PDB file of C-alpha atoms and ligand atoms in Angstrom:
ATOM      1  CA  MET A  14       0.000   0.000   0.000  1.00  0.00           C
ATOM      2  CA  SER A  15       1.262   3.473  -0.868  1.00  0.00           C
ATOM      3  CA  GLU A  16       0.838   6.619   1.170  1.00  0.00           C
ATOM      4  CA  GLY A  17      -0.784   9.832   0.048  1.00  0.00           C
ATOM      5  CA  ARG A  18       0.582  13.303   0.590  1.00  0.00           C
ATOM      6  CA  ILE A  19      -2.333  15.073   2.214  1.00  0.00           C
ATOM      7  CA  HIS A  20      -2.811  18.809   2.667  1.00  0.00           C
ATOM      8  CA  SER A  21      -5.809  18.538   5.001  1.00  0.00           C
ATOM      9  CA  LEU A  22      -9.047  16.732   5.783  1.00  0.00           C
ATOM     10  CA  GLU A  23     -12.491  18.346   5.980  1.00  0.00           C
ATOM     11  CA  SER A  24     -14.663  16.156   8.195  1.00  0.00           C
ATOM     12  CA  PHE A  25     -17.996  17.856   7.386  1.00  0.00           C
ATOM     13  CA  GLY A  26     -17.879  18.735   3.688  1.00  0.00           C
ATOM     14  CA  THR A  27     -21.237  19.728   2.182  1.00  0.00           C
ATOM     15  CA  VAL A  28     -20.267  21.220  -1.210  1.00  0.00           C
ATOM     16  CA  ASP A  29     -17.961  18.574  -2.732  1.00  0.00           C
ATOM     17  CA  GLY A  30     -20.424  15.889  -3.785  1.00  0.00           C
ATOM     18  CA  PRO A  31     -23.744  14.551  -2.474  1.00  0.00           C
ATOM     19  CA  GLY A  32     -24.565  14.495   1.228  1.00  0.00           C
ATOM     20  CA  VAL A  33     -22.141  15.114   4.068  1.00  0.00           C
ATOM     21  CA  ARG A  34     -18.653  13.945   3.137  1.00  0.00           C
ATOM     22  CA  LEU A  35     -15.129  13.465   4.356  1.00  0.00           C
ATOM     23  CA  VAL A  36     -13.132  15.609   1.926  1.00  0.00           C
ATOM     24  CA  VAL A  37      -9.479  14.739   1.409  1.00  0.00           C
ATOM     25  CA  PHE A  38      -7.433  17.629   0.014  1.00  0.00           C
ATOM     26  CA  VAL A  39      -4.252  16.261  -1.513  1.00  0.00           C
ATOM     27  CA  GLN A  40      -1.003  18.193  -1.685  1.00  0.00           C
ATOM     28  CA  GLY A  41       0.333  19.307  -5.077  1.00  0.00           C
ATOM     29  CA  CYS A  42      -1.241  20.997  -8.126  1.00  0.00           C
ATOM     30  CA  PRO A  43       0.378  22.037 -11.424  1.00  0.00           C
ATOM     31  CA  MET A  44      -2.295  24.635 -12.188  1.00  0.00           C
ATOM     32  CA  ARG A  45      -1.987  28.260 -11.082  1.00  0.00           C
ATOM     33  CA  CYS A  46      -5.594  29.413 -11.153  1.00  0.00           C
ATOM     34  CA  ARG A  47      -5.868  33.134 -10.476  1.00  0.00           C
ATOM     35  CA  TYR A  48      -8.821  32.579  -8.164  1.00  0.00           C
ATOM     36  CA  CYS A  49      -7.375  29.586  -6.268  1.00  0.00           C
ATOM     37  CA  HIS A  50      -8.604  29.423  -2.664  1.00  0.00           C
ATOM     38  CA  ASN A  51      -5.918  26.936  -1.654  1.00  0.00           C
ATOM     39  CA  PRO A  52      -2.541  28.075  -3.059  1.00  0.00           C
ATOM     40  CA  ASP A  53      -0.849  26.368  -0.140  1.00  0.00           C
ATOM     41  CA  THR A  54      -1.747  23.063  -1.856  1.00  0.00           C
ATOM     42  CA  TRP A  55       0.309  23.922  -4.966  1.00  0.00           C
ATOM     43  CA  ARG A  56       3.735  22.613  -4.010  1.00  0.00           C
ATOM     44  CA  SER A  57       4.021  18.846  -4.020  1.00  0.00           C
ATOM     45  CA  GLU A  58       6.234  18.819  -0.916  1.00  0.00           C
ATOM     46  CA  GLY A  59       4.797  19.435   2.530  1.00  0.00           C
ATOM     47  CA  GLY A  60       1.527  18.265   3.968  1.00  0.00           C
ATOM     48  CA  GLN A  61       1.378  14.994   5.867  1.00  0.00           C
ATOM     49  CA  THR A  62       1.602  11.436   4.648  1.00  0.00           C
ATOM     50  CA  MET A  63      -1.394   9.194   5.326  1.00  0.00           C
ATOM     51  CA  SER A  64      -2.339   5.674   4.243  1.00  0.00           C
ATOM     52  CA  ALA A  65      -5.733   4.714   2.856  1.00  0.00           C
ATOM     53  CA  ALA A  66      -6.371   2.773   6.079  1.00  0.00           C
ATOM     54  CA  GLU A  67      -5.751   5.881   8.206  1.00  0.00           C
ATOM     55  CA  ILE A  68      -8.197   7.914   6.121  1.00  0.00           C
ATOM     56  CA  LEU A  69     -10.834   5.193   6.365  1.00  0.00           C
ATOM     57  CA  GLN A  70     -10.346   5.107  10.147  1.00  0.00           C
ATOM     58  CA  THR A  71     -11.041   8.846  10.210  1.00  0.00           C
ATOM     59  CA  TYR A  72     -14.177   8.261   8.136  1.00  0.00           C
ATOM     60  CA  LYS A  73     -15.388   5.458  10.432  1.00  0.00           C
ATOM     61  CA  ARG A  74     -15.092   7.691  13.509  1.00  0.00           C
ATOM     62  CA  ASN A  75     -17.782  10.000  12.072  1.00  0.00           C
ATOM     63  CA  GLU A  76     -19.637   7.445   9.941  1.00  0.00           C
ATOM     64  CA  ALA A  77     -23.055   8.234  11.425  1.00  0.00           C
ATOM     65  CA  PHE A  78     -22.905  11.721   9.874  1.00  0.00           C
ATOM     66  CA  TYR A  79     -22.045  10.473   6.391  1.00  0.00           C
ATOM     67  CA  ARG A  80     -25.304   8.667   5.535  1.00  0.00           C
ATOM     68  CA  GLY A  81     -26.063   9.670   1.941  1.00  0.00           C
ATOM     69  CA  GLY A  82     -22.528  11.058   1.654  1.00  0.00           C
ATOM     70  CA  GLY A  83     -19.113   9.466   1.364  1.00  0.00           C
ATOM     71  CA  ILE A  84     -15.509  10.386   0.595  1.00  0.00           C
ATOM     72  CA  THR A  85     -14.359  13.036  -1.883  1.00  0.00           C
ATOM     73  CA  VAL A  86     -10.754  13.507  -2.959  1.00  0.00           C
ATOM     74  CA  SER A  87     -10.032  17.066  -4.032  1.00  0.00           C
ATOM     75  CA  GLY A  88      -6.973  19.253  -4.031  1.00  0.00           C
ATOM     76  CA  GLY A  89      -4.586  20.194  -5.034  1.00  0.00           C
ATOM     77  CA  GLU A  90      -4.881  17.794  -7.930  1.00  0.00           C
ATOM     78  CA  PRO A  91      -5.880  14.182  -7.128  1.00  0.00           C
ATOM     79  CA  LEU A  92      -4.555  12.798 -10.424  1.00  0.00           C
ATOM     80  CA  GLY A  93      -1.065  13.755  -9.243  1.00  0.00           C
ATOM     81  CA  GLN A  94      -1.394  10.845  -6.765  1.00  0.00           C
ATOM     82  CA  LEU A  95      -3.224   8.438  -9.012  1.00  0.00           C
ATOM     83  CA  LYS A  96      -1.988   5.216  -7.407  1.00  0.00           C
ATOM     84  CA  PHE A  97      -2.840   6.354  -3.899  1.00  0.00           C
ATOM     85  CA  VAL A  98      -6.310   7.665  -4.826  1.00  0.00           C
ATOM     86  CA  THR A  99      -7.062   4.368  -6.617  1.00  0.00           C
ATOM     87  CA  GLU A 100      -6.045   2.417  -3.496  1.00  0.00           C
ATOM     88  CA  LEU A 101      -8.108   4.668  -1.239  1.00  0.00           C
ATOM     89  CA  PHE A 102     -11.214   4.419  -3.422  1.00  0.00           C
ATOM     90  CA  ALA A 103     -10.828   0.635  -3.826  1.00  0.00           C
ATOM     91  CA  ALA A 104     -10.720   0.276  -0.030  1.00  0.00           C
ATOM     92  CA  ALA A 105     -13.676   2.660   0.336  1.00  0.00           C
ATOM     93  CA  LYS A 106     -15.776   0.728  -2.191  1.00  0.00           C
ATOM     94  CA  GLN A 107     -15.022  -2.513  -0.334  1.00  0.00           C
ATOM     95  CA  ALA A 108     -16.421  -0.836   2.772  1.00  0.00           C
ATOM     96  CA  GLY A 109     -19.540   0.310   0.866  1.00  0.00           C
ATOM     97  CA  ILE A 110     -18.555   3.996   0.852  1.00  0.00           C
ATOM     98  CA  HIS A 111     -19.543   6.346  -2.012  1.00  0.00           C
ATOM     99  CA  THR A 112     -16.469   7.808  -3.755  1.00  0.00           C
ATOM    100  CA  CYS A 113     -16.158  11.132  -5.570  1.00  0.00           C
ATOM    101  CA  LEU A 114     -13.197  12.468  -7.558  1.00  0.00           C
ATOM    102  CA  ASP A 115     -12.921  16.265  -7.853  1.00  0.00           C
ATOM    103  CA  THR A 116     -10.347  16.985 -10.574  1.00  0.00           C
ATOM    104  CA  SER A 117      -9.389  19.534 -13.208  1.00  0.00           C
ATOM    105  CA  GLY A 118      -8.277  16.629 -15.419  1.00  0.00           C
ATOM    106  CA  ILE A 119      -5.007  18.442 -16.173  1.00  0.00           C
ATOM    107  CA  LEU A 120      -2.865  15.373 -15.448  1.00  0.00           C
ATOM    108  CA  PHE A 121      -4.879  12.945 -17.549  1.00  0.00           C
ATOM    109  CA  ASP A 122      -2.360  11.012 -19.674  1.00  0.00           C
ATOM    110  CA  PRO A 123      -3.955   9.157 -22.623  1.00  0.00           C
ATOM    111  CA  SER A 124      -0.792   7.037 -23.047  1.00  0.00           C
ATOM    112  CA  HIS A 125      -1.706   5.188 -19.800  1.00  0.00           C
ATOM    113  CA  PRO A 126      -5.489   4.714 -20.112  1.00  0.00           C
ATOM    114  CA  GLU A 127      -5.471   1.542 -17.976  1.00  0.00           C
ATOM    115  CA  GLU A 128      -4.361   3.492 -14.888  1.00  0.00           C
ATOM    116  CA  PHE A 129      -7.288   5.874 -15.251  1.00  0.00           C
ATOM    117  CA  ASP A 130      -9.667   2.993 -16.010  1.00  0.00           C
ATOM    118  CA  SER A 131      -8.614   1.394 -12.718  1.00  0.00           C
ATOM    119  CA  LEU A 132      -9.397   4.592 -10.852  1.00  0.00           C
ATOM    120  CA  LEU A 133     -12.736   5.094 -12.592  1.00  0.00           C
ATOM    121  CA  ALA A 134     -13.720   1.492 -11.814  1.00  0.00           C
ATOM    122  CA  VAL A 135     -13.796   2.446  -8.110  1.00  0.00           C
ATOM    123  CA  THR A 136     -15.111   6.012  -8.563  1.00  0.00           C
ATOM    124  CA  ASP A 137     -18.858   6.624  -8.228  1.00  0.00           C
ATOM    125  CA  LEU A 138     -18.856  10.267  -9.266  1.00  0.00           C
ATOM    126  CA  VAL A 139     -16.436  12.559 -11.124  1.00  0.00           C
ATOM    127  CA  LEU A 140     -16.638  16.310 -10.641  1.00  0.00           C
ATOM    128  CA  LEU A 141     -14.673  17.459 -13.708  1.00  0.00           C
ATOM    129  CA  ASP A 142     -13.744  21.071 -13.116  1.00  0.00           C
ATOM    130  CA  ILE A 143     -13.360  22.651 -16.555  1.00  0.00           C
ATOM    131  CA  LYS A 144     -11.922  26.066 -15.774  1.00  0.00           C
ATOM    132  CA  GLN A 145     -12.509  27.767 -19.121  1.00  0.00           C
ATOM    133  CA  ILE A 146     -13.568  26.477 -22.540  1.00  0.00           C
ATOM    134  CA  ASP A 147     -11.511  28.949 -24.614  1.00  0.00           C
ATOM    135  CA  PRO A 148      -7.826  27.816 -24.853  1.00  0.00           C
ATOM    136  CA  ALA A 149      -6.300  31.303 -24.697  1.00  0.00           C
ATOM    137  CA  GLN A 150      -8.544  32.337 -21.808  1.00  0.00           C
ATOM    138  CA  HIS A 151      -7.784  29.043 -20.107  1.00  0.00           C
ATOM    139  CA  ARG A 152      -4.049  29.690 -20.238  1.00  0.00           C
ATOM    140  CA  TRP A 153      -4.529  33.210 -18.871  1.00  0.00           C
ATOM    141  CA  LEU A 154      -6.805  31.964 -16.078  1.00  0.00           C
ATOM    142  CA  THR A 155      -4.857  28.897 -14.977  1.00  0.00           C
ATOM    143  CA  GLY A 156      -1.247  29.601 -15.880  1.00  0.00           C
TER     144      GLY A 156
HETATM  145  S1  LIG B  27      -6.819  23.447  -9.959  1.00  0.00           S
HETATM  146 FE1  LIG B  27      -7.717  23.888  -7.958  1.00  0.00          FE
HETATM  147  S2  LIG B  27      -6.023  23.696  -6.468  1.00  0.00           S
HETATM  148 FE2  LIG B  27      -5.115  23.821  -8.516  1.00  0.00          FE
HETATM  149  S3  LIG B  27      -4.626  26.032  -8.760  1.00  0.00           S
HETATM  150 FE3  LIG B  27      -6.665  25.655  -9.673  1.00  0.00          FE
HETATM  151  S4  LIG B  27      -8.157  26.103  -8.059  1.00  0.00           S
HETATM  152 FE4  LIG B  27      -6.119  25.847  -7.083  1.00  0.00          FE
END
């Protein structure tokens, strides 16, 4: 099992997927959105390391509040820690927990589709955050 580099946990998230959720903010993002609320997640160093089991233990402690909710991984950019997020979601699905991936998609690599297929196989919901549809505006907005 790998470990994730985690910026922070939100134990009562209500805006990152359905219901009340444990939101895992991972450390590291290659985007530089002008409006970013969490620039301290940008650098890939820092944060704390946590295993999937440790995050599930945190979830279990407050499980009664998460009926109709689940676990969301946000960031930072979750696809920067693809292996870890896949392990976390696989463990969550085994425990019957709804999983949600909140990503900009910037690190999608079509030369390794099987890695993304593995993640999607254990992901119930994708929140794909398209920042701007115009390429020039997108570059200005996100760096
Ligand atoms: S993708 Fe998200 S975390 Fe990354 S810079 Fe943009 S708003 Fe911030």
